[in-house]
Amino acid sequence: MPPVPNASLIIRGLLLLIVAAGVYFFAGFLVPVLAALIIGFASWPLYQRGVRACRGSTPLAASLALVIVVVVLVVPLTLALHYALKEASSLVAWLLEVNRNGAPPPAWIEALPWIGETLATYWREHLGQPHALGDWIQLLSGQHIGNIYRMALSATGDVVNLALTLLFMLITLFFVFKDGARIAGQLDTIGERVLPLQWQRFSRVVPATVSATVTGLGLIAIGEGVVLGVAYWVAGVPSPVLLGVITGFMALIPGGAPLSFSLVSLYLVGSGQLWAGVGLFAWGSIELFIVDKTLRPRLVGGPVKLPFLPTFFGLVGGVKTMGIVGLFVGPVLMALLVAIWREWLHSMSAPPAPNAPPLPAPARSDGADPLA
């Protein structure tokens, strides 16, 4: 008689198969779900105030919170990216023209103090000849400049895919607001069963880490991009919206914002606008000092302050995997990994609890020794 299969193994195999099928079919929704969770974690304290103001009506509070997110976050970022892409189109056209015919070094590069002549010499040697720019791009990336241009057009022109991702994110965010407390309770039940000793610490570290990371990286980067973008416009820099967006992205990396406005200040100095360059550099330095000394400690203040390397890896890996949304998803995931790692080290280095008297062994119904 053949052996009867174990019923529990069959059930577990079926459950694993169902979970694998679910992951396969819903993998396309990973980006909007992660984005919605990040926004929900970061805005949860404010949302709780909204629930109290709505007298406990979570559907009404979730609807109002969703409208606020669209007005405050989605619409401004969409407009900024739209104008940045319009300004970038002229830059791409100039790059194609330079690659086709070559170009002499700009006057502002030659006018830079100390390094201008050296940079102009390198420009003449490597970019002054026709197709030199394309050769350098092919050497660095392995692709022709035309292929990169077509890839950029396809990436930025897929408006339908971006709109669907945004729509799915907003729908998910509504239910995160509406049912977040109930979902958190269910996760606590499962987590306490799986990790009875560590779950309470981990479950409290995760929301605080996400909130601190999004606040510290996201809001401050957006603020610096807006403030410095306005400063670029006042100083008369070409394409101020594009440079403001680039500065906001660079501000996600430690030291990225100072590098951005310093390069723009050098451009102004080399273009003959000495006082505009000096004023922009002074304004950026003052703004950065105020943010680092007053706003950042109050806004961040979470359990995890990411070092440079995890932040950089999170940004690059997030953008490579998830696109623009990965700018925020990647650092948050790295922050969670760092938080879990530190909590694990803390639990291992913590002194052991004092020895408690052994609990009496439960009596067995048959009267036999339980250790036998």
GROMACS .gro file of C-alpha atoms in nm:
model
  372
    1MET     CA    1   0.000   0.000   0.000
    2PRO     CA    2   0.158   0.334  -0.101
    3PRO     CA    3   0.227   0.578   0.183
    4VAL     CA    4  -0.038   0.840   0.245
    5PRO     CA    5   0.097   1.194   0.184
    6ASN     CA    6   0.115   1.421   0.482
    7ALA     CA    7  -0.189   1.652   0.469
    8SER     CA    8  -0.008   1.943   0.639
    9LEU     CA    9   0.272   1.932   0.379
   10ILE     CA   10   0.018   1.942   0.098
   11ILE     CA   11  -0.160   2.240   0.256
   12ARG     CA   12   0.168   2.427   0.305
   13GLY     CA   13   0.271   2.359  -0.052
   14LEU     CA   14  -0.063   2.489  -0.180
   15LEU     CA   15  -0.030   2.801   0.035
   16LEU     CA   16   0.321   2.866  -0.098
   17LEU     CA   17   0.194   2.818  -0.453
   18ILE     CA   18  -0.090   3.065  -0.397
   19VAL     CA   19   0.147   3.320  -0.240
   20ALA     CA   20   0.393   3.281  -0.530
   21ALA     CA   21   0.111   3.329  -0.782
   22GLY     CA   22  -0.008   3.639  -0.594
   23VAL     CA   23   0.343   3.787  -0.594
   24TYR     CA   24   0.378   3.717  -0.966
   25PHE     CA   25   0.045   3.870  -1.066
   26PHE     CA   26   0.066   4.173  -0.836
   27ALA     CA   27   0.436   4.254  -0.880
   28GLY     CA   28   0.342   4.544  -1.105
   29PHE     CA   29   0.165   4.713  -0.814
   30LEU     CA   30   0.469   4.704  -0.588
   31VAL     CA   31   0.584   5.060  -0.668
   32PRO     CA   32   0.249   5.237  -0.605
   33VAL     CA   33   0.186   5.031  -0.291
   34LEU     CA   34   0.530   5.115  -0.148
   35ALA     CA   35   0.483   5.482  -0.236
   36ALA     CA   36   0.141   5.486  -0.067
   37LEU     CA   37   0.279   5.315   0.245
   38ILE     CA   38   0.564   5.564   0.268
   39ILE     CA   39   0.333   5.865   0.237
   40GLY     CA   40   0.092   5.707   0.485
   41PHE     CA   41   0.364   5.640   0.743
   42ALA     CA   42   0.507   5.990   0.706
   43SER     CA   43   0.173   6.169   0.738
   44TRP     CA   44   0.010   5.939   0.993
   45PRO     CA   45   0.040   6.175   1.295
   46LEU     CA   46  -0.126   6.456   1.098
   47TYR     CA   47  -0.390   6.214   0.973
   48GLN     CA   48  -0.472   6.114   1.331
   49ARG     CA   49  -0.546   6.479   1.407
   50GLY     CA   50  -0.772   6.484   1.104
   51VAL     CA   51  -0.960   6.177   1.231
   52ARG     CA   52  -1.020   6.350   1.564
   53ALA     CA   53  -1.136   6.664   1.382
   54CYS     CA   54  -1.378   6.450   1.178
   55ARG     CA   55  -1.513   6.295   1.501
   56GLY     CA   56  -1.375   5.951   1.427
   57SER     CA   57  -1.507   5.920   1.070
   58THR     CA   58  -1.216   5.749   0.895
   59PRO     CA   59  -1.372   5.756   0.542
   60LEU     CA   60  -1.419   6.134   0.563
   61ALA     CA   61  -1.072   6.189   0.713
   62ALA     CA   62  -0.912   5.964   0.449
   63SER     CA   63  -1.088   6.153   0.168
   64LEU     CA   64  -0.975   6.492   0.302
   65ALA     CA   65  -0.620   6.363   0.352
   66LEU     CA   66  -0.612   6.234  -0.005
   67VAL     CA   67  -0.724   6.572  -0.140
   68ILE     CA   68  -0.452   6.745   0.064
   69VAL     CA   69  -0.186   6.505  -0.067
   70VAL     CA   70  -0.294   6.572  -0.427
   71VAL     CA   71  -0.299   6.951  -0.383
   72VAL     CA   72   0.017   6.984  -0.175
   73LEU     CA   73   0.236   6.708  -0.319
   74VAL     CA   74   0.120   6.564  -0.651
   75VAL     CA   75   0.022   6.881  -0.838
   76PRO     CA   76   0.336   7.088  -0.755
   77LEU     CA   77   0.572   6.800  -0.833
   78THR     CA   78   0.393   6.730  -1.162
   79LEU     CA   79   0.417   7.095  -1.268
   80ALA     CA   80   0.784   7.114  -1.169
   81LEU     CA   81   0.871   6.801  -1.367
   82HIS     CA   82   0.671   6.928  -1.667
   83TYR     CA   83   0.859   7.258  -1.683
   84ALA     CA   84   1.191   7.086  -1.612
   85LEU     CA   85   1.139   6.848  -1.904
   86LYS     CA   86   1.050   7.139  -2.133
   87GLU     CA   87   1.371   7.316  -2.037
   88ALA     CA   88   1.568   6.993  -2.072
   89SER     CA   89   1.452   6.950  -2.432
   90SER     CA   90   1.655   7.255  -2.538
   91LEU     CA   91   1.958   7.114  -2.357
   92VAL     CA   92   1.921   6.780  -2.538
   93ALA     CA   93   1.892   6.960  -2.871
   94TRP     CA   94   2.212   7.151  -2.795
   95LEU     CA   95   2.393   6.828  -2.702
   96LEU     CA   96   2.287   6.669  -3.031
   97GLU     CA   97   2.411   6.973  -3.222
   98VAL     CA   98   2.743   6.964  -3.034
   99ASN     CA   99   2.780   6.594  -3.113
  100ARG     CA  100   2.705   6.657  -3.481
  101ASN     CA  101   2.934   6.954  -3.546
  102GLY     CA  102   3.153   6.995  -3.239
  103ALA     CA  103   3.166   7.316  -3.037
  104PRO     CA  104   3.431   7.552  -2.904
  105PRO     CA  105   3.455   7.590  -2.528
  106PRO     CA  106   3.204   7.840  -2.388
  107ALA     CA  107   3.338   8.176  -2.284
  108TRP     CA  108   3.231   8.130  -1.924
  109ILE     CA  109   3.450   7.819  -1.891
  110GLU     CA  110   3.754   8.005  -2.021
  111ALA     CA  111   3.677   8.291  -1.779
  112LEU     CA  112   3.671   8.070  -1.469
  113PRO     CA  113   3.946   8.168  -1.227
  114TRP     CA  114   4.244   7.931  -1.188
  115ILE     CA  115   4.092   7.632  -1.371
  116GLY     CA  116   3.929   7.797  -1.674
  117GLU     CA  117   4.220   7.762  -1.916
  118THR     CA  118   4.279   7.398  -1.820
  119LEU     CA  119   3.910   7.310  -1.866
  120ALA     CA  120   3.902   7.491  -2.201
  121THR     CA  121   4.201   7.289  -2.319
  122TYR     CA  122   4.032   6.962  -2.223
  123TRP     CA  123   3.713   7.081  -2.396
  124ARG     CA  124   3.897   7.150  -2.724
  125GLU     CA  125   4.072   6.812  -2.712
  126HIS     CA  126   3.771   6.595  -2.625
  127LEU     CA  127   3.453   6.785  -2.726
  128GLY     CA  128   3.563   7.028  -2.994
  129GLN     CA  129   3.558   6.775  -3.277
  130PRO     CA  130   3.243   6.635  -3.446
  131HIS     CA  131   3.102   6.317  -3.282
  132ALA     CA  132   3.345   6.351  -2.991
  133LEU     CA  133   3.061   6.377  -2.738
  134GLY     CA  134   2.899   6.062  -2.876
  135ASP     CA  135   3.230   5.875  -2.855
  136TRP     CA  136   3.268   5.972  -2.489
  137ILE     CA  137   2.912   5.871  -2.407
  138GLN     CA  138   2.959   5.539  -2.585
  139LEU     CA  139   3.284   5.484  -2.395
  140LEU     CA  140   3.122   5.553  -2.060
  141SER     CA  141   2.780   5.393  -2.108
  142GLY     CA  142   2.828   5.156  -2.402
  143GLN     CA  143   2.546   5.322  -2.597
  144HIS     CA  144   2.523   5.587  -2.868
  145ILE     CA  145   2.384   5.928  -2.782
  146GLY     CA  146   2.093   5.870  -3.018
  147ASN     CA  147   1.995   5.554  -2.833
  148ILE     CA  148   2.011   5.737  -2.501
  149TYR     CA  149   1.798   6.017  -2.643
  150ARG     CA  150   1.536   5.767  -2.766
  151MET     CA  151   1.540   5.591  -2.430
  152ALA     CA  152   1.485   5.922  -2.252
  153LEU     CA  153   1.194   6.004  -2.482
  154SER     CA  154   1.032   5.665  -2.423
  155ALA     CA  155   1.084   5.693  -2.048
  156THR     CA  156   0.941   6.044  -2.021
  157GLY     CA  157   0.676   5.998  -2.285
  158ASP     CA  158   0.499   5.703  -2.124
  159VAL     CA  159   0.239   5.930  -1.970
  160VAL     CA  160  -0.028   5.661  -1.949
  161ASN     CA  161   0.192   5.429  -1.742
  162LEU     CA  162   0.287   5.713  -1.507
  163ALA     CA  163  -0.076   5.822  -1.472
  164LEU     CA  164  -0.187   5.466  -1.391
  165THR     CA  165   0.089   5.431  -1.133
  166LEU     CA  166  -0.021   5.758  -0.973
  167LEU     CA  167  -0.385   5.649  -0.976
  168PHE     CA  168  -0.306   5.313  -0.813
  169MET     CA  169  -0.093   5.492  -0.553
  170LEU     CA  170  -0.376   5.730  -0.462
  171ILE     CA  171  -0.630   5.446  -0.438
  172THR     CA  172  -0.394   5.248  -0.216
  173LEU     CA  173  -0.322   5.556  -0.005
  174PHE     CA  174  -0.694   5.607   0.059
  175PHE     CA  175  -0.728   5.258   0.204
  176VAL     CA  176  -0.401   5.296   0.398
  177PHE     CA  177  -0.555   5.600   0.567
  178LYS     CA  178  -0.897   5.444   0.608
  179ASP     CA  179  -0.795   5.098   0.733
  180GLY     CA  180  -0.441   5.164   0.856
  181ALA     CA  181  -0.516   5.111   1.225
  182ARG     CA  182  -0.694   4.780   1.155
  183ILE     CA  183  -0.412   4.658   0.930
  184ALA     CA  184  -0.154   4.754   1.194
  185GLY     CA  185  -0.346   4.554   1.455
  186GLN     CA  186  -0.352   4.247   1.232
  187LEU     CA  187   0.022   4.281   1.166
  188ASP     CA  188   0.086   4.311   1.539
  189THR     CA  189  -0.105   3.987   1.597
  190ILE     CA  190   0.102   3.800   1.339
  191GLY     CA  191   0.430   3.965   1.440
  192GLU     CA  192   0.391   3.885   1.807
  193ARG     CA  193   0.331   3.524   1.714
  194VAL     CA  194   0.637   3.507   1.485
  195LEU     CA  195   0.877   3.732   1.684
  196PRO     CA  196   0.739   3.745   2.037
  197LEU     CA  197   1.046   3.918   2.186
  198GLN     CA  198   1.154   4.159   1.911
  199TRP     CA  199   0.828   4.257   1.743
  200GLN     CA  200   0.732   4.539   1.976
  201ARG     CA  201   1.064   4.717   1.913
  202PHE     CA  202   1.066   4.652   1.538
  203SER     CA  203   0.703   4.752   1.488
  204ARG     CA  204   0.767   5.088   1.656
  205VAL     CA  205   1.098   5.153   1.482
  206VAL     CA  206   0.959   5.105   1.130
  207PRO     CA  207   0.698   5.388   1.129
  208ALA     CA  208   0.933   5.628   1.306
  209THR     CA  209   1.213   5.544   1.064
  210VAL     CA  210   0.996   5.592   0.756
  211SER     CA  211   0.856   5.919   0.888
  212ALA     CA  212   1.200   6.054   0.979
  213THR     CA  213   1.353   5.947   0.648
  214VAL     CA  214   1.076   6.092   0.431
  215THR     CA  215   1.068   6.413   0.635
  216GLY     CA  216   1.442   6.453   0.651
  217LEU     CA  217   1.516   6.360   0.290
  218GLY     CA  218   1.197   6.444   0.106
  219LEU     CA  219   1.059   6.765   0.254
  220ILE     CA  220   1.396   6.928   0.305
  221ALA     CA  221   1.507   6.832  -0.048
  222ILE     CA  222   1.187   6.975  -0.197
  223GLY     CA  223   1.228   7.292   0.009
  224GLU     CA  224   1.590   7.339  -0.096
  225GLY     CA  225   1.501   7.276  -0.460
  226VAL     CA  226   1.227   7.542  -0.447
  227VAL     CA  227   1.431   7.801  -0.254
  228LEU     CA  228   1.745   7.759  -0.464
  229GLY     CA  229   1.540   7.740  -0.785
  230VAL     CA  230   1.392   8.081  -0.704
  231ALA     CA  231   1.746   8.204  -0.629
  232TYR     CA  232   1.861   8.076  -0.970
  233TRP     CA  233   1.576   8.266  -1.136
  234VAL     CA  234   1.658   8.586  -0.948
  235ALA     CA  235   2.028   8.551  -1.039
  236GLY     CA  236   1.939   8.513  -1.409
  237VAL     CA  237   2.060   8.155  -1.455
  238PRO     CA  238   1.926   7.980  -1.768
  239SER     CA  239   1.671   7.700  -1.707
  240PRO     CA  240   1.607   7.779  -1.339
  241VAL     CA  241   1.327   7.522  -1.304
  242LEU     CA  242   1.544   7.240  -1.440
  243LEU     CA  243   1.834   7.341  -1.216
  244GLY     CA  244   1.599   7.368  -0.918
  245VAL     CA  245   1.468   7.015  -0.978
  246ILE     CA  246   1.825   6.885  -1.016
  247THR     CA  247   1.924   7.063  -0.694
  248GLY     CA  248   1.628   6.905  -0.512
  249PHE     CA  249   1.735   6.559  -0.630
  250MET     CA  250   2.096   6.632  -0.537
  251ALA     CA  251   1.983   6.748  -0.192
  252LEU     CA  252   1.875   6.390  -0.121
  253ILE     CA  253   2.247   6.303  -0.112
  254PRO     CA  254   2.457   6.449   0.171
  255GLY     CA  255   2.659   6.734   0.023
  256GLY     CA  256   2.459   6.737  -0.301
  257ALA     CA  257   2.292   7.077  -0.253
  258PRO     CA  258   2.617   7.266  -0.177
  259LEU     CA  259   2.777   7.109  -0.484
  260SER     CA  260   2.483   7.219  -0.701
  261PHE     CA  261   2.468   7.585  -0.606
  262SER     CA  262   2.849   7.608  -0.599
  263LEU     CA  263   2.869   7.491  -0.963
  264VAL     CA  264   2.594   7.733  -1.064
  265SER     CA  265   2.777   8.013  -0.882
  266LEU     CA  266   3.096   7.927  -1.072
  267TYR     CA  267   2.898   7.942  -1.396
  268LEU     CA  268   2.776   8.292  -1.310
  269VAL     CA  269   3.126   8.407  -1.218
  270GLY     CA  270   3.265   8.266  -1.542
  271SER     CA  271   2.986   8.434  -1.740
  272GLY     CA  272   3.096   8.773  -1.613
  273GLN     CA  273   2.825   8.805  -1.347
  274LEU     CA  274   3.059   8.823  -1.050
  275TRP     CA  275   2.822   8.971  -0.794
  276ALA     CA  276   2.536   8.744  -0.898
  277GLY     CA  277   2.759   8.440  -0.848
  278VAL     CA  278   2.889   8.565  -0.513
  279GLY     CA  279   2.536   8.651  -0.400
  280LEU     CA  280   2.401   8.310  -0.503
  281PHE     CA  281   2.682   8.131  -0.320
  282ALA     CA  282   2.627   8.342  -0.007
  283TRP     CA  283   2.250   8.285  -0.019
  284GLY     CA  284   2.294   7.909  -0.063
  285SER     CA  285   2.542   7.892   0.224
  286ILE     CA  286   2.312   8.088   0.458
  287GLU     CA  287   2.011   7.879   0.359
  288LEU     CA  288   2.204   7.555   0.408
  289PHE     CA  289   2.330   7.671   0.749
  290ILE     CA  290   1.975   7.757   0.863
  291VAL     CA  291   1.837   7.423   0.742
  292ASP     CA  292   2.116   7.213   0.896
  293LYS     CA  293   2.119   7.394   1.230
  294THR     CA  294   1.748   7.459   1.290
  295LEU     CA  295   1.506   7.275   1.062
  296ARG     CA  296   1.679   6.942   1.001
  297PRO     CA  297   1.730   6.847   1.370
  298ARG     CA  298   1.364   6.925   1.445
  299LEU     CA  299   1.222   6.749   1.141
  300VAL     CA  300   1.444   6.443   1.133
  301GLY     CA  301   1.502   6.341   1.494
  302GLY     CA  302   1.411   5.977   1.422
  303PRO     CA  303   1.583   5.657   1.534
  304VAL     CA  304   1.793   5.630   1.219
  305LYS     CA  305   2.026   5.887   1.065
  306LEU     CA  306   2.154   5.730   0.745
  307PRO     CA  307   2.524   5.757   0.665
  308PHE     CA  308   2.633   5.865   0.318
  309LEU     CA  309   2.693   5.521   0.167
  310PRO     CA  310   2.351   5.364   0.248
  311THR     CA  311   2.181   5.684   0.132
  312PHE     CA  312   2.372   5.681  -0.197
  313PHE     CA  313   2.305   5.311  -0.257
  314GLY     CA  314   1.937   5.359  -0.173
  315LEU     CA  315   1.903   5.647  -0.419
  316VAL     CA  316   2.086   5.480  -0.707
  317GLY     CA  317   1.924   5.140  -0.651
  318GLY     CA  318   1.580   5.294  -0.607
  319VAL     CA  319   1.599   5.498  -0.928
  320LYS     CA  320   1.738   5.203  -1.123
  321THR     CA  321   1.464   4.970  -1.000
  322MET     CA  322   1.157   5.191  -0.957
  323GLY     CA  323   1.220   5.513  -1.146
  324ILE     CA  324   1.137   5.849  -0.988
  325VAL     CA  325   0.944   5.686  -0.703
  326GLY     CA  326   1.263   5.501  -0.612
  327LEU     CA  327   1.419   5.831  -0.507
  328PHE     CA  328   1.213   5.797  -0.189
  329VAL     CA  329   1.150   5.422  -0.174
  330GLY     CA  330   1.521   5.331  -0.196
  331PRO     CA  331   1.644   5.544   0.097
  332VAL     CA  332   1.346   5.436   0.309
  333LEU     CA  333   1.423   5.068   0.251
  334MET     CA  334   1.790   5.129   0.334
  335ALA     CA  335   1.683   5.315   0.648
  336LEU     CA  336   1.471   5.018   0.752
  337LEU     CA  337   1.760   4.779   0.694
  338VAL     CA  338   1.992   5.001   0.899
  339ALA     CA  339   1.730   5.030   1.175
  340ILE     CA  340   1.677   4.654   1.191
  341TRP     CA  341   2.053   4.596   1.190
  342ARG     CA  342   2.104   4.839   1.478
  343GLU     CA  343   1.814   4.696   1.675
  344TRP     CA  344   1.955   4.348   1.627
  345LEU     CA  345   2.300   4.458   1.746
  346HIS     CA  346   2.141   4.634   2.040
  347SER     CA  347   1.946   4.324   2.139
  348MET     CA  348   2.264   4.112   2.114
  349SER     CA  349   2.477   4.356   2.315
  350ALA     CA  350   2.214   4.421   2.582
  351PRO     CA  351   2.294   4.259   2.919
  352PRO     CA  352   2.098   3.942   2.980
  353ALA     CA  353   1.804   3.959   3.213
  354PRO     CA  354   1.863   3.838   3.571
  355ASN     CA  355   1.802   3.471   3.617
  356ALA     CA  356   1.446   3.409   3.718
  357PRO     CA  357   1.342   3.104   3.918
  358PRO     CA  358   1.243   2.819   3.690
  359LEU     CA  359   0.875   2.781   3.628
  360PRO     CA  360   0.718   2.459   3.753
  361ALA     CA  361   0.676   2.202   3.480
  362PRO     CA  362   0.317   2.146   3.375
  363ALA     CA  363   0.171   1.832   3.519
  364ARG     CA  364   0.081   1.563   3.271
  365SER     CA  365  -0.252   1.394   3.280
  366ASP     CA  366  -0.096   1.049   3.289
  367GLY     CA  367   0.117   1.134   3.593
  368ALA     CA  368   0.443   1.062   3.406
  369ASP     CA  369   0.757   1.272   3.437
  370PRO     CA  370   0.738   1.553   3.176
  371LEU     CA  371   1.115   1.537   3.110
  372ALA     CA  372   1.121   1.164   3.055
   0.00000   0.00000   0.00000
